[in-house]
PDB file of C-alpha atoms and ligand atoms in Angstrom:
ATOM      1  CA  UNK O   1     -22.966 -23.971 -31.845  1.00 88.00           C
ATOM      2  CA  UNK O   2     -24.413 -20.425 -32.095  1.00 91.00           C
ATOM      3  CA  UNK O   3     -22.854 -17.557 -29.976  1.00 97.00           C
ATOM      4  CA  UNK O   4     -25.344 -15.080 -28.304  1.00 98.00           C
ATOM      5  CA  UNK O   5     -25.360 -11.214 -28.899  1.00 98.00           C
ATOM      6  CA  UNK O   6     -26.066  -9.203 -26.011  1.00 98.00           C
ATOM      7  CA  UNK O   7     -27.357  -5.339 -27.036  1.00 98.00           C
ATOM      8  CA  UNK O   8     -25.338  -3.611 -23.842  1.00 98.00           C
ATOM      9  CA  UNK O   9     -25.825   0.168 -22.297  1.00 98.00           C
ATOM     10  CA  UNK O  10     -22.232   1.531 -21.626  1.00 98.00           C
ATOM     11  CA  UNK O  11     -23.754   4.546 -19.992  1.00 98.00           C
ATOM     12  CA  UNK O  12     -23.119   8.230 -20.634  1.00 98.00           C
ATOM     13  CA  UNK O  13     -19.335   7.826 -20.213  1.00 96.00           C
ATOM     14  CA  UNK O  14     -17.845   7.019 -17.035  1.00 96.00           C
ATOM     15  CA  UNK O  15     -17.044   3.856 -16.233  1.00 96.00           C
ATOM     16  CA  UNK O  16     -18.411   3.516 -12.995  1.00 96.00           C
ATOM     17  CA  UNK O  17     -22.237   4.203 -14.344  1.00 97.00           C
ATOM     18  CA  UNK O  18     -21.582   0.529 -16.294  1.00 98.00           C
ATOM     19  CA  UNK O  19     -24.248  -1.959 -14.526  1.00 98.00           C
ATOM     20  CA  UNK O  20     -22.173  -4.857 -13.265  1.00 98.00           C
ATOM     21  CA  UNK O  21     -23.637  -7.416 -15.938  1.00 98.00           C
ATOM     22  CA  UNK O  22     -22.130  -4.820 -18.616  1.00 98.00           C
ATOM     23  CA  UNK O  23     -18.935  -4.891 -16.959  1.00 98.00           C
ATOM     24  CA  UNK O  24     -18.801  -8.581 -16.834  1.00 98.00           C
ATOM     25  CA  UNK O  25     -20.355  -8.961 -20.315  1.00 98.00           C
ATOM     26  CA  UNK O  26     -17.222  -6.645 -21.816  1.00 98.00           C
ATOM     27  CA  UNK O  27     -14.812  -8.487 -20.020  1.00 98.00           C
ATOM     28  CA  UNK O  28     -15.661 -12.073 -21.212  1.00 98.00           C
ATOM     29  CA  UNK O  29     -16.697 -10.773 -24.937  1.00 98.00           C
ATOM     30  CA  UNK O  30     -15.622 -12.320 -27.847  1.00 98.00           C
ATOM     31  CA  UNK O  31     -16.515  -9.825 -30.501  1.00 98.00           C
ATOM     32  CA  UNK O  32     -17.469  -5.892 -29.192  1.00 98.00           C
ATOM     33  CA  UNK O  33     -18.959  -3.653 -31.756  1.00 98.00           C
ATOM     34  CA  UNK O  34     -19.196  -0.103 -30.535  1.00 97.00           C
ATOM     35  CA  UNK O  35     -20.203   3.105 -31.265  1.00 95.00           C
ATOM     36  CA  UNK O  36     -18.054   6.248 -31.401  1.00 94.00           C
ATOM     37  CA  UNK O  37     -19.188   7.953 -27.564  1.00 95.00           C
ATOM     38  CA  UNK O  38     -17.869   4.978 -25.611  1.00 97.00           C
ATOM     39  CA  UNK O  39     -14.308   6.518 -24.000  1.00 95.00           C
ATOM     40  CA  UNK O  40     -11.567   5.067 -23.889  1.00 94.00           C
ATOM     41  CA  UNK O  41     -11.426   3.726 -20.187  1.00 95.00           C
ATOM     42  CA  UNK O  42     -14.863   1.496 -20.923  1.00 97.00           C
ATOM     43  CA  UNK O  43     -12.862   0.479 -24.412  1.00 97.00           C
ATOM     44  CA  UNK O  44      -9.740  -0.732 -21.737  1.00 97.00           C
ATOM     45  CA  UNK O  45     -12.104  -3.480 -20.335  1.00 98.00           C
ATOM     46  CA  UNK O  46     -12.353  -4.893 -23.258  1.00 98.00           C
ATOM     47  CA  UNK O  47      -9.762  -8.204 -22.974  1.00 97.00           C
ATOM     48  CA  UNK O  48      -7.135  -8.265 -24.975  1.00 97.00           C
ATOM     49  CA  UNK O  49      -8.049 -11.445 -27.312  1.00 97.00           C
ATOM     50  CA  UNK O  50     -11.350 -10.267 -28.223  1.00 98.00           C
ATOM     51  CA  UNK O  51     -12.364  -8.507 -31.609  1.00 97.00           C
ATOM     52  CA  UNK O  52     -13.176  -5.478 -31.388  1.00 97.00           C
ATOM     53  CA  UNK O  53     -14.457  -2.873 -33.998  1.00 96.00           C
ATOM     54  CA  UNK O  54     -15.427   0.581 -33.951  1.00 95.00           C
ATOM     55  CA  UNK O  55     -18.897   0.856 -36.035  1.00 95.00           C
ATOM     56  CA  UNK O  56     -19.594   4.251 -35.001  1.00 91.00           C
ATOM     57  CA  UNK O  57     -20.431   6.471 -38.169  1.00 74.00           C
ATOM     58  CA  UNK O  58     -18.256   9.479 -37.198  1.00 69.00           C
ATOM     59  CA  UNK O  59     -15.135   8.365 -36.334  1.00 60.00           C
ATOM     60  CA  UNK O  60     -14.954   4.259 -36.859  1.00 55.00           C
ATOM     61  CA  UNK O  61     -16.078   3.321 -40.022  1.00 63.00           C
ATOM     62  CA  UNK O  62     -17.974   6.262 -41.997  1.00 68.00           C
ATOM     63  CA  UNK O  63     -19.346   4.799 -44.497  1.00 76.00           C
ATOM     64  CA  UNK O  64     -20.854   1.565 -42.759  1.00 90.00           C
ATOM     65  CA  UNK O  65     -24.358   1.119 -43.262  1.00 93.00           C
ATOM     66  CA  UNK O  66     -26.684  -0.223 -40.524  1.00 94.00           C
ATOM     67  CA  UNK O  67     -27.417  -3.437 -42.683  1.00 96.00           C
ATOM     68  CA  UNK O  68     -23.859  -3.685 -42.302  1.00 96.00           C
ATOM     69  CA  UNK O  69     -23.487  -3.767 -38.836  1.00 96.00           C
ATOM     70  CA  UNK O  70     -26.283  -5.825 -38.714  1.00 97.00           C
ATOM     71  CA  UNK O  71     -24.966  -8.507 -40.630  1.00 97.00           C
ATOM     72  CA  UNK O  72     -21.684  -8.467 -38.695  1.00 97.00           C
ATOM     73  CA  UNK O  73     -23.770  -9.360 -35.264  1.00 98.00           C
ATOM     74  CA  UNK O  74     -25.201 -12.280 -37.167  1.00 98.00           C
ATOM     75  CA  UNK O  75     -21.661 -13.750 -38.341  1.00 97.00           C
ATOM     76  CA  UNK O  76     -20.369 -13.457 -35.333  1.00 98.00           C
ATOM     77  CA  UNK O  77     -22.754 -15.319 -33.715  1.00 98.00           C
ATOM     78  CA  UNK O  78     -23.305 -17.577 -36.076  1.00 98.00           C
ATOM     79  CA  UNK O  79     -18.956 -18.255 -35.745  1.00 97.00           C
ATOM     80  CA  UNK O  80     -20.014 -19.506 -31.852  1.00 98.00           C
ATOM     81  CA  UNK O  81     -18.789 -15.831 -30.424  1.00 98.00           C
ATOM     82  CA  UNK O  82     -20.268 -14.040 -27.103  1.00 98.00           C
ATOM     83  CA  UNK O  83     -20.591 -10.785 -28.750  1.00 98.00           C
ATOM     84  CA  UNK O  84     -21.430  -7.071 -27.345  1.00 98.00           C
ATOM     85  CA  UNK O  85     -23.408  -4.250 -29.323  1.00 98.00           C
ATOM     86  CA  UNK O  86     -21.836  -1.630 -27.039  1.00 98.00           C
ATOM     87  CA  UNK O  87     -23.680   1.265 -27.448  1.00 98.00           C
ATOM     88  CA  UNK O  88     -23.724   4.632 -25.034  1.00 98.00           C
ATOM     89  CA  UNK O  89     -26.322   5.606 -22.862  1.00 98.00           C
ATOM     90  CA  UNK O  90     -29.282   3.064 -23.235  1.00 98.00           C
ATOM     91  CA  UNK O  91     -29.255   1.031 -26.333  1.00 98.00           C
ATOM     92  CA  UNK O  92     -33.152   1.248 -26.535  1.00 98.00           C
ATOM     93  CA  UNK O  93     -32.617   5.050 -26.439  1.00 97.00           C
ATOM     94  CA  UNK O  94     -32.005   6.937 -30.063  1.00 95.00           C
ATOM     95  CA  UNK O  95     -29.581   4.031 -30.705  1.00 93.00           C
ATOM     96  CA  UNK O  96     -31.190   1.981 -33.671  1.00 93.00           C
ATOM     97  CA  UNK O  97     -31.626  -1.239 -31.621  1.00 96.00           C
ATOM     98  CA  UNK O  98     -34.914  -2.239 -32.594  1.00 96.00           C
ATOM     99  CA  UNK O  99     -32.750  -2.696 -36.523  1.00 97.00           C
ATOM    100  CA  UNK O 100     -30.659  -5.001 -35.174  1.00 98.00           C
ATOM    101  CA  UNK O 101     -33.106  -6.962 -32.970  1.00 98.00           C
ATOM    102  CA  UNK O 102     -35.033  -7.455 -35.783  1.00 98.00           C
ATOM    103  CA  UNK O 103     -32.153  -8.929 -37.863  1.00 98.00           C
ATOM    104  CA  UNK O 104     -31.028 -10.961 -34.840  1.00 98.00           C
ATOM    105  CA  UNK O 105     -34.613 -12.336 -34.663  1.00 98.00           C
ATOM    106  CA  UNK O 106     -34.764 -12.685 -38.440  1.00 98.00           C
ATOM    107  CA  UNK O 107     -31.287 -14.763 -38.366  1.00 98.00           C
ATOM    108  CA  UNK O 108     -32.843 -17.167 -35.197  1.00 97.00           C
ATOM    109  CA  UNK O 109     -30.150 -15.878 -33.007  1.00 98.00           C
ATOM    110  CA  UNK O 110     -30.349 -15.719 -29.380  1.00 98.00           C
ATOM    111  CA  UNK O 111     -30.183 -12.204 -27.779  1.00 98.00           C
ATOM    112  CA  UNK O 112     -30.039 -10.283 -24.792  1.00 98.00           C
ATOM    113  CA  UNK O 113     -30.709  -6.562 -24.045  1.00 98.00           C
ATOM    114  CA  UNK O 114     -28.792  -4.850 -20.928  1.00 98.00           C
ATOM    115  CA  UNK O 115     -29.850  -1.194 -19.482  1.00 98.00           C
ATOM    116  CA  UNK O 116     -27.557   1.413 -19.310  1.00 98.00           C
ATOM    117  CA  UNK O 117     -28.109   4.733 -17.912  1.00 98.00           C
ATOM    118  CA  UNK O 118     -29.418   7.217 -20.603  1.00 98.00           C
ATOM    119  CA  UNK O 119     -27.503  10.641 -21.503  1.00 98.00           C
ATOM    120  CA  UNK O 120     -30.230  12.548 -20.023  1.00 98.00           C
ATOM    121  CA  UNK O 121     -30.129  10.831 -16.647  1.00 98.00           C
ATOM    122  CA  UNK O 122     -26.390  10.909 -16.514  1.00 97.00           C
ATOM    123  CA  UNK O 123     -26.645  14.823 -17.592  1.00 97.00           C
ATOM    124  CA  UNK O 124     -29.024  15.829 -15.264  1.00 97.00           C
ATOM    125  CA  UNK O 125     -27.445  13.703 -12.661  1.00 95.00           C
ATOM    126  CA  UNK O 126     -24.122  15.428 -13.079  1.00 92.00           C
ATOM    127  CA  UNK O 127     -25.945  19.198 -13.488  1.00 93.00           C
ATOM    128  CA  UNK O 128     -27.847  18.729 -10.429  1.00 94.00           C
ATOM    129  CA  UNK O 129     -30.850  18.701 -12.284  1.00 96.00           C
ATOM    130  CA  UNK O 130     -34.320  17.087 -10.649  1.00 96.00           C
ATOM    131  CA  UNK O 131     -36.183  15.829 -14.313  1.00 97.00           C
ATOM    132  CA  UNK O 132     -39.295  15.558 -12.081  1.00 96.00           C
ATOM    133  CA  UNK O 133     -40.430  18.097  -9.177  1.00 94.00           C
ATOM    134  CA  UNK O 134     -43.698  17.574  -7.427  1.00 93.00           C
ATOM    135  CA  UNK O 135     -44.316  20.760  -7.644  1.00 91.00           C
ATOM    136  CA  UNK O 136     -42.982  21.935 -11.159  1.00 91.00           C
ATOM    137  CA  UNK O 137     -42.755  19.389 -13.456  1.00 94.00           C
ATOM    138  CA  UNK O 138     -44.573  16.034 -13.341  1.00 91.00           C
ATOM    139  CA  UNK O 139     -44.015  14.750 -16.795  1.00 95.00           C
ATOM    140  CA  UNK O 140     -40.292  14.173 -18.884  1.00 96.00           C
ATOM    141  CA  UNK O 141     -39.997  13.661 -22.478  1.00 95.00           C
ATOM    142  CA  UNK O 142     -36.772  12.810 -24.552  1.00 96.00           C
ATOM    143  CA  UNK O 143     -36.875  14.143 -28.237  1.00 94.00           C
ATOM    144  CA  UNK O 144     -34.271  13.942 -30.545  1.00 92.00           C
ATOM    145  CA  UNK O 145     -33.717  17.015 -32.613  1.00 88.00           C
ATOM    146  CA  UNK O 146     -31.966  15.277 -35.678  1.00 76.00           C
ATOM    147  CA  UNK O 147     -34.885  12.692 -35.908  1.00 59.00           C
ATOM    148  CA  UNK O 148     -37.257  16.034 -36.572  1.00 49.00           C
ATOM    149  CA  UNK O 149     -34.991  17.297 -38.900  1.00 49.00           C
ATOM    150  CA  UNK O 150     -34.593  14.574 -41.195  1.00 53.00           C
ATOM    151  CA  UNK O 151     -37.692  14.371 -41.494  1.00 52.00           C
ATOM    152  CA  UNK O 152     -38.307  17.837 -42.239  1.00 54.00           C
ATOM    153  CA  UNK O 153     -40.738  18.181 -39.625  1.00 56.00           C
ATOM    154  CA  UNK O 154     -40.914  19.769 -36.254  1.00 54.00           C
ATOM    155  CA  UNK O 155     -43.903  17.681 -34.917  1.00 65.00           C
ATOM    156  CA  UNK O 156     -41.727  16.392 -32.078  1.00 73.00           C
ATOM    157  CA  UNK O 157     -41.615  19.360 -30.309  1.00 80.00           C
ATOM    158  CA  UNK O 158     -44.981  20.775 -31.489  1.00 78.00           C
ATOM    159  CA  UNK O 159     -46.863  18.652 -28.523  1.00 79.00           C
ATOM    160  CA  UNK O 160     -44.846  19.452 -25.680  1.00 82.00           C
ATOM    161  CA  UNK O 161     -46.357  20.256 -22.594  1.00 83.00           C
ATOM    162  CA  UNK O 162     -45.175  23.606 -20.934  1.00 80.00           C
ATOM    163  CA  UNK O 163     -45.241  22.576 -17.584  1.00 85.00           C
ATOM    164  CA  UNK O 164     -43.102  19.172 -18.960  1.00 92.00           C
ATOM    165  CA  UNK O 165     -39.206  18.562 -18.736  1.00 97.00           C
ATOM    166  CA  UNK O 166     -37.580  18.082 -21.972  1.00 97.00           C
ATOM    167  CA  UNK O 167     -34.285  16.735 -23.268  1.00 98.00           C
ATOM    168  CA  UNK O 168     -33.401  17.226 -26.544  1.00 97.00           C
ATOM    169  CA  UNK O 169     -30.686  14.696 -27.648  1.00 97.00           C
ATOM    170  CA  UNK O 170     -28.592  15.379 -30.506  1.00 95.00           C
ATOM    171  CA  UNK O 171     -29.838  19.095 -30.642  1.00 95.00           C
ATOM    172  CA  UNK O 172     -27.628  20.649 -33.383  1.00 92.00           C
ATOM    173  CA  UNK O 173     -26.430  23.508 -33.100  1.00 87.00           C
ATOM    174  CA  UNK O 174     -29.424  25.204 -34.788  1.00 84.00           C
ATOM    175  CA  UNK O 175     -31.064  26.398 -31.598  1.00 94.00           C
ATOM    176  CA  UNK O 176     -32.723  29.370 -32.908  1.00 94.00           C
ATOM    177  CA  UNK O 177     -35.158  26.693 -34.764  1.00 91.00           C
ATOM    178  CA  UNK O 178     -35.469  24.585 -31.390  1.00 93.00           C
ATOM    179  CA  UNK O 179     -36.578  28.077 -29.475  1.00 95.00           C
ATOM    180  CA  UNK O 180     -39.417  28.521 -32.305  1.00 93.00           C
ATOM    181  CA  UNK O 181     -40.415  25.671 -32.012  1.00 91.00           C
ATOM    182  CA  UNK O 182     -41.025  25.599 -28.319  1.00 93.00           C
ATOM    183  CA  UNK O 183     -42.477  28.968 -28.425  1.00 94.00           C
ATOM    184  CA  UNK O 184     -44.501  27.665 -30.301  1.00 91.00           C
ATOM    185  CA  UNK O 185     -46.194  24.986 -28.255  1.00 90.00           C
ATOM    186  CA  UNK O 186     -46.536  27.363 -25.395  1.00 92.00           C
ATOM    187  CA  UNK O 187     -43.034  27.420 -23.717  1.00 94.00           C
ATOM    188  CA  UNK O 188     -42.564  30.784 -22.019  1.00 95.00           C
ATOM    189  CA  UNK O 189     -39.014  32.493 -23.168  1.00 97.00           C
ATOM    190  CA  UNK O 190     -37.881  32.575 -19.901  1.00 96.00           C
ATOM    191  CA  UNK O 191     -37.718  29.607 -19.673  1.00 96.00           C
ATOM    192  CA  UNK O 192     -34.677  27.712 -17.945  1.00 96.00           C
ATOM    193  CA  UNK O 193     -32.659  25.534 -20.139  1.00 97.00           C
ATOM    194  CA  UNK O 194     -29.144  23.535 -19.604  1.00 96.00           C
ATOM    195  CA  UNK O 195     -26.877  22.924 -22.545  1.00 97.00           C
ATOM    196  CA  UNK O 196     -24.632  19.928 -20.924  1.00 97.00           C
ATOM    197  CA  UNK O 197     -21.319  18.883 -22.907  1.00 97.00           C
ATOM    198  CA  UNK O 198     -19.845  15.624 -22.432  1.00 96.00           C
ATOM    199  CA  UNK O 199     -21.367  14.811 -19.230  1.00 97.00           C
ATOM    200  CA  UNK O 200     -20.154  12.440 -16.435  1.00 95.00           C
ATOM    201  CA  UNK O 201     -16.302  12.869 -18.091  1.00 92.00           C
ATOM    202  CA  UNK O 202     -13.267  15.420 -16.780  1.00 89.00           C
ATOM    203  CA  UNK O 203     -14.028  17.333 -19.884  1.00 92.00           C
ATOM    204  CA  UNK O 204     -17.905  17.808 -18.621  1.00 94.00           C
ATOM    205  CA  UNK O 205     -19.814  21.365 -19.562  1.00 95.00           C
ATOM    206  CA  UNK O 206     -22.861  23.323 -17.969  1.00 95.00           C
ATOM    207  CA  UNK O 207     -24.193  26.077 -19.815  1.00 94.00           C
ATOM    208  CA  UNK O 208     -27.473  27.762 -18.170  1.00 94.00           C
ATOM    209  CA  UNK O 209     -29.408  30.122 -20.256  1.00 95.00           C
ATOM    210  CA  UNK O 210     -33.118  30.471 -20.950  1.00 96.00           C
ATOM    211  CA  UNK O 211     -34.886  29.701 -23.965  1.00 97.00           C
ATOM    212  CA  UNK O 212     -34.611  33.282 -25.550  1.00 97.00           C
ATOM    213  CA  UNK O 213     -31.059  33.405 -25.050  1.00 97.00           C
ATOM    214  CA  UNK O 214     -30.290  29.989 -25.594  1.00 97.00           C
ATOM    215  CA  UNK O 215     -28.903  30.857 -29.792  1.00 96.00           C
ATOM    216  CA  UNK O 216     -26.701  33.357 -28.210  1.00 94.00           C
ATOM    217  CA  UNK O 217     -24.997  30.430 -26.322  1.00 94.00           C
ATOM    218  CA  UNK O 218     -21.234  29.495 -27.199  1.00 91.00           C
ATOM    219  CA  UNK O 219     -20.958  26.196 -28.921  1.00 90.00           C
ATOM    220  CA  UNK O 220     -19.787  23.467 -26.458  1.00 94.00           C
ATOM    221  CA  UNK O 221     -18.154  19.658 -27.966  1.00 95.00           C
ATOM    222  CA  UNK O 222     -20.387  17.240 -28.924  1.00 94.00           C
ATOM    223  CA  UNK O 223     -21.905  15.197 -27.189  1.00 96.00           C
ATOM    224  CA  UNK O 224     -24.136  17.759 -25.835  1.00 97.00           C
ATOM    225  CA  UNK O 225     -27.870  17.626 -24.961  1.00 97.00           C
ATOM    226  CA  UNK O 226     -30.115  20.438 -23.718  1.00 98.00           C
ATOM    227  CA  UNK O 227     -32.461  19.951 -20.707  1.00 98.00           C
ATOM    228  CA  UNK O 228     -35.053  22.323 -21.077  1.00 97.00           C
ATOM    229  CA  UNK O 229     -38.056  23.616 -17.965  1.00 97.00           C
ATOM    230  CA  UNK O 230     -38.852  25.421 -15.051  1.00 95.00           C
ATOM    231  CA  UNK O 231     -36.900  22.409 -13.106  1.00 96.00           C
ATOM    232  CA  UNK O 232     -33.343  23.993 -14.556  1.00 96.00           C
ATOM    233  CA  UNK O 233     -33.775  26.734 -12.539  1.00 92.00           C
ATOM    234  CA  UNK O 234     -33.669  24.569  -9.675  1.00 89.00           C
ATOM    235  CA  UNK O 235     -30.599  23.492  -9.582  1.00 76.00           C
ATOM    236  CA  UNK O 236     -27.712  25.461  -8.035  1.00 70.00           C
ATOM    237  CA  UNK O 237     -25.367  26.381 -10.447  1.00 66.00           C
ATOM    238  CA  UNK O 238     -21.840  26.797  -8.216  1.00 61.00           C
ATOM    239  CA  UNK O 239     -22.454  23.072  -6.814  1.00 52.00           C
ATOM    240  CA  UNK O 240     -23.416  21.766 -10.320  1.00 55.00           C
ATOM    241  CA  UNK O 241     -20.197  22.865 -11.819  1.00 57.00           C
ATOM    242  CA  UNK O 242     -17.494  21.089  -9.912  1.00 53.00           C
ATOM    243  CA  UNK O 243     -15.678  18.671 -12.138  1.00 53.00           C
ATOM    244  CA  UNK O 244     -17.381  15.529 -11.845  1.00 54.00           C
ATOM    245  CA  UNK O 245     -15.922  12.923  -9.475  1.00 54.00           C
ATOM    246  CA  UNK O 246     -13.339  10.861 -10.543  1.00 53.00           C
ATOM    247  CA  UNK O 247     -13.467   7.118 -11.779  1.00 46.00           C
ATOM    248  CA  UNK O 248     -11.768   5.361  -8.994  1.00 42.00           C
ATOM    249  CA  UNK O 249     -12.812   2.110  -8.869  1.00 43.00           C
ATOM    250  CA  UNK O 250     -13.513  -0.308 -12.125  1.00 43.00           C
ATOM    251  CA  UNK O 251      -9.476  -1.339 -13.756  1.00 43.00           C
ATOM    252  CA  UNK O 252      -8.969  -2.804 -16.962  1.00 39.00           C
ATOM    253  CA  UNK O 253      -8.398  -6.388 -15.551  1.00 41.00           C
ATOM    254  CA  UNK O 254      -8.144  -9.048 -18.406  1.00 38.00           C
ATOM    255  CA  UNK O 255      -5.812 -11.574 -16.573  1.00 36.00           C
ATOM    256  CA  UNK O 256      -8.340 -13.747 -14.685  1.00 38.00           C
ATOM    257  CA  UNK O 257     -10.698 -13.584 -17.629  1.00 35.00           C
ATOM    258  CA  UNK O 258     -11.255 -16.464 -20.372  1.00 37.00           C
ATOM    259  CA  UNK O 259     -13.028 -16.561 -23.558  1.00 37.00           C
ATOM    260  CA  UNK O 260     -16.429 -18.476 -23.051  1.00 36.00           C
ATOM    261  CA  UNK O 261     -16.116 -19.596 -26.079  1.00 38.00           C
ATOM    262  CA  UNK O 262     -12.870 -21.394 -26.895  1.00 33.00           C
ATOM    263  CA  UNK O 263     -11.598 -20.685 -30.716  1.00 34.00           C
ATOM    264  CA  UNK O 264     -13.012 -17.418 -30.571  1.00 33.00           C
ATOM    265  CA  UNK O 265      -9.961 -14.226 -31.413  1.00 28.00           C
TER     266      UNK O 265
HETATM  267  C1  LIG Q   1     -27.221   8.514 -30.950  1.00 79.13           C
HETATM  268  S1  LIG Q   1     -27.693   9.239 -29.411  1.00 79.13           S
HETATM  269  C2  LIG Q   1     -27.470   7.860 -28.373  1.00 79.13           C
HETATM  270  C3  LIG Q   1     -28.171   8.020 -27.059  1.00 79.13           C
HETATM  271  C4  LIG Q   1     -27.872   6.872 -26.107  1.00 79.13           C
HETATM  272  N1  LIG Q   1     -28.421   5.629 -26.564  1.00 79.13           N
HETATM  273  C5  LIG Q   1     -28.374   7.167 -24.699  1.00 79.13           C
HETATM  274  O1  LIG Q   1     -29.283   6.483 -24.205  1.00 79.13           O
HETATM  275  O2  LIG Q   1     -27.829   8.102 -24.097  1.00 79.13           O
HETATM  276  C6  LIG Q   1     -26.278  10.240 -29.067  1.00 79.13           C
HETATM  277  C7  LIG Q   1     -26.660  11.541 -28.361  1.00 79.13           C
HETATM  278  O3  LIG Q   1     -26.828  11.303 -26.957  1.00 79.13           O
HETATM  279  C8  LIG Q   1     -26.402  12.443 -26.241  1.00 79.13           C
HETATM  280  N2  LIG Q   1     -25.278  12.057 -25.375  1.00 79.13           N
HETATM  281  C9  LIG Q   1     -24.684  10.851 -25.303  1.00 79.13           C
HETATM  282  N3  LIG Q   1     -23.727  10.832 -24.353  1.00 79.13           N
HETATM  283  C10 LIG Q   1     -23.712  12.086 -23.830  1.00 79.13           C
HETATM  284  C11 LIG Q   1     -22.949  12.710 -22.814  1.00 79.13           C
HETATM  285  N4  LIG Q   1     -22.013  12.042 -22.138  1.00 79.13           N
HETATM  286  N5  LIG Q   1     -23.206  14.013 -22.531  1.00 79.13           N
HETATM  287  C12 LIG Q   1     -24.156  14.698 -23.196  1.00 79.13           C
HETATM  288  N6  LIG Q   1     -24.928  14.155 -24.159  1.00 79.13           N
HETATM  289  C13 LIG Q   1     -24.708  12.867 -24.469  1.00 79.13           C
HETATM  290  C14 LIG Q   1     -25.987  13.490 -27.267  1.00 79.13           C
HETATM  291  O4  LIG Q   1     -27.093  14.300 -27.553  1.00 79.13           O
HETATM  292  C15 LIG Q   1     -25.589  12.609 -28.425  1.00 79.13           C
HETATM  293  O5  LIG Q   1     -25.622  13.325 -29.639  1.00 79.13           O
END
């Protein structure tokens, strides 16, 4: 009998952002593939007996290629395993899902997609950010910067409304090309922008700036993403920079927990 993959948001790093279907689809997985942001307390749900491999491209396995990863989802289904794509943030945000649902669909195997709460919400969220204002921003976008750059083109940014909110995911650390850019399309250069490093963890950063000083900004850990519009200045920065509360509540708990699908490792 085939297993089902499910294609699950682990959120923007702490645990307590996980949806309670994620939570109960890590802790009765049979196979979890995941990518290199989830921490380590998510990883700790995992039970013990399942398989689980790092696929992340940084620090898990370098050189494995999407077909790869792809092909691994199939087998494992096709072995009778309930396995989890774990993948940060939103996994129908910047995370390549639409690959793998097409091999999953390809292969005739039965899949599942569960939200998770996008970097950008969880970074604006822990900044004290409003994305929206009625009365200064009515429109959000989410760009990624390495997307444009691979492609050797800025068009992402070149359509940007200046009166939108923008979050740039994976924005390099080229931000002297990012502030041309929005220039560019019309952005003032006082405008209010938010560099926030590894947010909703102990180890979360806040750095306020405006667009024309934002290359002169000190490099913060990745992940980082930068919030950029009039609806940074909004937030207050003193309250925005206490540590972000901490994760009281979800425990690794594999005990009560058995595999769904007998057999499975
Ligand atoms: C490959 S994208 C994946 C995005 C993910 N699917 C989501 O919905 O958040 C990875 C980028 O998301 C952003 N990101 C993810 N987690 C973050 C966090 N906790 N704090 C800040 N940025 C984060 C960074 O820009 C990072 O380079």
């Amino acid at each position: 009998m085939k297993g089902k993959v499910y294609l699950v948001g682990a959120g923007p790093g702490d645990p307590e952002l996980l949806t309670l279907k994620a939570l109960r689809l890590i802790r009765t997985a049979d196979a979890v593939l995941h990518d290199d942001l989830i921490t380590e307390q998510i990883l700790a749900l995992i039970p013990s007996y399942a398989e689980v491999r790092n696929v992340g491209k940084r620090c898990g396995q370098k050189n494995i290629t999407q077909d790869e990863i792809n092909a691994l989802l199939v087998q494992y289904a096709l072995m009778g395993m309930q396995v989890v794509r774990l993948k940060s943030g939103d996994p129908l945000i910047f995370g390549r899902a639409g690959e793998e649902i097409e091999a999953l669909r390809e292969a005739n195997i039965e899949f599942e997609i569960v939200p998770g709460v996008t970097a950008a919400l969880g970074a604006a969220a822990a900044a004290q950010i409003p994305l929206t204002h009625r009365r200064v921003s009515s429109s959000l976008t989410f760009v990624t910067g390495q997307h444009a750059a691979e492609q050797g083109s800025d068009d992402s940014l070149s359509g940007i409304h200046p009166e939108s909110t923008l979050v740039i995911y994976m924005p390099g650390q080229d931000y002297s090309g990012i502030v041309d850019r929005l220039l560019r399309a019309g952005l003032k250069s006082t405008t209010p922008c938010a560099l926030i490093s590894q947010a909703t963890s102990s180890e979360q950063r806040i750095h306020r700036t405006t667009l024309e000083q934002l290359p002169g900004s000190p490099p913060l850990p990745a992940p980082c993403l930068l919030v950029v519009g009039e609806v940074v200045g909004l937030s207050v920065p003193e309250a925005a920079e206490a540590p972000f509360p901490e994760f009281f509540g979800v425990q690794a708990e594999t005990s009560q927990v058995s595999p769904v699908h007998e057999g499975a490792e």
